[in-house]
XYZ file of C-alpha atoms in Angstrom:
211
model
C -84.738 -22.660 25.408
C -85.139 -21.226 22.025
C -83.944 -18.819 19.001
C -86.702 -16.948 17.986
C -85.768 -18.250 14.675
C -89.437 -19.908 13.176
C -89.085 -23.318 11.843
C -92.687 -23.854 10.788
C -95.895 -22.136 10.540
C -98.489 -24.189 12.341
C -102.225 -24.244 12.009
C -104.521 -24.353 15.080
C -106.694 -27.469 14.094
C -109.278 -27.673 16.812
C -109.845 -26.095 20.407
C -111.013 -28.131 22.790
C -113.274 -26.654 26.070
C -111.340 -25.506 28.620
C -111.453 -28.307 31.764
C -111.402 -25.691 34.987
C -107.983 -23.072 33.776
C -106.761 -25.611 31.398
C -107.521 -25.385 27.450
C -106.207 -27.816 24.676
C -105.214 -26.615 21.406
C -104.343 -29.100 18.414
C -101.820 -28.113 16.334
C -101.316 -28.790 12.997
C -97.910 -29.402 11.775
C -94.751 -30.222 9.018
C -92.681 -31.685 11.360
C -91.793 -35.330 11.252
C -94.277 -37.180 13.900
C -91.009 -39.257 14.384
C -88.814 -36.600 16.051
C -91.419 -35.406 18.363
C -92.032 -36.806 21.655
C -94.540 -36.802 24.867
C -93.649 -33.943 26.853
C -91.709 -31.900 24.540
C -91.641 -28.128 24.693
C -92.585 -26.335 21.546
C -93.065 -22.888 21.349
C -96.293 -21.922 19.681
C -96.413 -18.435 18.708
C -94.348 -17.600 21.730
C -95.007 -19.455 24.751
C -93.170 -22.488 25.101
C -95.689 -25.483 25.856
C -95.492 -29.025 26.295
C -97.037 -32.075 24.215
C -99.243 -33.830 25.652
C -100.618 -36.115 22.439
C -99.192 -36.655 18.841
C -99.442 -38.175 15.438
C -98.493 -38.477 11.778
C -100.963 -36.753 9.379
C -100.713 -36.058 5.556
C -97.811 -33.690 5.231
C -96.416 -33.597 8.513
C -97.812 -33.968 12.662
C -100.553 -32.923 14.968
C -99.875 -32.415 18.376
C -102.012 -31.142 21.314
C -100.553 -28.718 24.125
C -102.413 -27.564 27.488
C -102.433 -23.953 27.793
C -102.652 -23.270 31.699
C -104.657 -20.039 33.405
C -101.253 -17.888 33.277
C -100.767 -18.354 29.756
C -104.124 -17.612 29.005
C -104.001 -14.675 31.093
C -100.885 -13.304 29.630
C -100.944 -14.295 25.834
C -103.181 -14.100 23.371
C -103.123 -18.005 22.922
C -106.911 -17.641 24.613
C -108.097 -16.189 21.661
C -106.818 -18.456 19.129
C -109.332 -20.297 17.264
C -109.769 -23.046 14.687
C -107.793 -22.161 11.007
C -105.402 -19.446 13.596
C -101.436 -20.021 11.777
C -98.634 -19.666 14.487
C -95.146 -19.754 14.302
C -93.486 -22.709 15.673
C -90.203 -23.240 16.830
C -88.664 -26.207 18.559
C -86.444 -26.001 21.401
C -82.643 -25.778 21.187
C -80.503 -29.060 21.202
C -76.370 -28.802 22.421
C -74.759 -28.056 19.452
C -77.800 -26.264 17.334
C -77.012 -22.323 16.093
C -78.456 -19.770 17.953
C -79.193 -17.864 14.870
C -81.779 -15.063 17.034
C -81.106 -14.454 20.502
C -82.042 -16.346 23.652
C -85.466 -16.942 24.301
C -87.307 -18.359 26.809
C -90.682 -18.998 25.703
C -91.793 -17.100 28.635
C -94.673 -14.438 27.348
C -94.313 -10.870 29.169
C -97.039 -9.226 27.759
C -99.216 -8.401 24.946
C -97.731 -5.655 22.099
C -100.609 -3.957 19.680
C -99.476 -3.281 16.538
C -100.551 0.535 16.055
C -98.713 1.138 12.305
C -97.719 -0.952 9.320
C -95.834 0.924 6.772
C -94.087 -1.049 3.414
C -90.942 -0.182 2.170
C -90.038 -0.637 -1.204
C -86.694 -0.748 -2.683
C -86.710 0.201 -6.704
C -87.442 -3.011 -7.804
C -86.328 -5.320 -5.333
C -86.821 -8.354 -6.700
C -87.364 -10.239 -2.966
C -90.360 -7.726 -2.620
C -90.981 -5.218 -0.181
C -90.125 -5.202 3.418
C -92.859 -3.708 6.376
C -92.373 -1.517 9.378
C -94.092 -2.100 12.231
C -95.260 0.168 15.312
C -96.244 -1.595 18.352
C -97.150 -0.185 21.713
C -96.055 -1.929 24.697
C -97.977 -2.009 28.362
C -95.711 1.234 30.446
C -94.577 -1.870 32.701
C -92.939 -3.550 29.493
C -91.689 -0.622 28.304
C -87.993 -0.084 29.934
C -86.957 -3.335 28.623
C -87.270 -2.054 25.064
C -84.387 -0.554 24.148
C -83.214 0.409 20.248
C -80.984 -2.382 18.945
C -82.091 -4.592 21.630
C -83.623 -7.999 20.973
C -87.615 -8.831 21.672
C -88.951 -11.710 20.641
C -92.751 -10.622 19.185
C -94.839 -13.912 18.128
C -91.993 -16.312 18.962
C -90.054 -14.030 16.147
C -86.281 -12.772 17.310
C -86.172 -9.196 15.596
C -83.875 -6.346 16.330
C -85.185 -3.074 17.885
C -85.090 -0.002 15.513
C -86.604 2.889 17.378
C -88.184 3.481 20.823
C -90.522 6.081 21.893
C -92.113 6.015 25.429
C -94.100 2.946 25.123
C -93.562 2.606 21.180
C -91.559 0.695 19.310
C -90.826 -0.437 15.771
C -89.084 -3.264 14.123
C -88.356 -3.834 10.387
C -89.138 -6.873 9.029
C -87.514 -8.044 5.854
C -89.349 -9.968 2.786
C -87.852 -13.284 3.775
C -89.296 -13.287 7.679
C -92.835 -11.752 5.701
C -93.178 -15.276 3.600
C -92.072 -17.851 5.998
C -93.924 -16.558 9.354
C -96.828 -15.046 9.958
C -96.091 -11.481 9.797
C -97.164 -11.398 6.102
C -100.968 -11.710 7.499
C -100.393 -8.900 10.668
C -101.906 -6.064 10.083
C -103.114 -2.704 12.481
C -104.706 -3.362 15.438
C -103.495 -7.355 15.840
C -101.765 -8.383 19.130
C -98.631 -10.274 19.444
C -97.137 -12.485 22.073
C -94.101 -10.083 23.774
C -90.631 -11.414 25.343
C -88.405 -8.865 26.509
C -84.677 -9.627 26.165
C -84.010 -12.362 29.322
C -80.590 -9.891 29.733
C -82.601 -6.783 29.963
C -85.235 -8.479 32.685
C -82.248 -9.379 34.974
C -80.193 -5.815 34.413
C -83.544 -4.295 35.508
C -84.034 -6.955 38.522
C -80.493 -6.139 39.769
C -80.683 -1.922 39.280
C -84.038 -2.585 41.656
C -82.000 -4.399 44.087
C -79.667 -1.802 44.001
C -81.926 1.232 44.743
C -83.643 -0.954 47.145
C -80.468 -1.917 48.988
């Protein structure tokens, strides 16, 4: 279980060949090698997935994680390559702050961002903040609703408008510097979670109808 709140910014070190659906990414790291272990759940860039291999390194960890055939089918993690920065986030301990919203590190979908606009505040001196427009798959797009929660790159960010199967979100200068939303620009995809609260409200109505 996670935030959405990024703790680090992690570098995609090396890809290894996929072995049948499976492919191995090495991550690049801060975090202390010493509070990671084997079979931890980290989520990179969105989708939660487990270490499988670790070690120190000059300024912080690598660690590997398997990417299996659904992940690859429903992320973008398939297209990541060598020098590729993700967010990184590791998973809640009792008694942490759940400073986002609750996130399960379970992808949805893919989001395309279709318009970047930045907003500058007289002379603000934290810098500008950016709008984004992102369009949605028409399956995703009842679980977006404004001032909802999605999760967009392992990023918890508020909902500001809806339209059809668009969506923006404004993201301010401190979120820009310390995740990788400073590099996005038109025409990137991004890792989607729809609110877990919205899935199950949807589930239920379906049942309902159904019933």
């Amino acid at each position: 279980m996670f935030t959405g709140i990024v703790t680090d910014v992690g570098e995609v070190a090396a890809v290894e060949g996929s072995q049948g659906t499976l492919k191995r990414l090495r991550i690049h790291s801060a975090y202390d090698p010493a509070t990671i272990v084997l079979g931890a759940s980290i989520a990179c860039g969105g989708p939660c997935l487990t270490v499988v291999g670790f070690g120190p390194r000059e300024g912080g960890c690598w660690f590997d994680v398997d990417a299996a055939a659904e992940t690859l089918e429903r992320t973008t993690v398939g297209e990541w390559q060598a020098g590729t920065r993700v967010n990184l986030e590791r998973s809640l301990k009792i008694g942490d702050e759940l400073g986002g919203h609750i996130v399960t590190g379970h992808v949805d979908g893919v989001a395309t961002i279709v318009a970047k606009e930045a907003i500058t505040a007289g002379d603000d001196p934290w810098g500008p903040t950016a709008r984004f427009t992102l369009k949605v798959p028409p399956a995703l797009a009842p679980f977006i609703a404004e001032k909802g929660s999605v999760c967009l790159d392992g990023t918890s960010l508020t909902v500001n408008a809806v339209n059809d199967d668009m969506f923006s979100v404004l993201i301010i200068p401190h979120t820009l510097t310390v995740t990788t939303w400073g590099d996005r620009q038109v025409g990137d995809k991004l890792n989607l979670e729809v609110d877990l609260m919205a899935r199950y409200a949807a589930r239920l109505a379906d049942a309902r109808r159904a019933g």
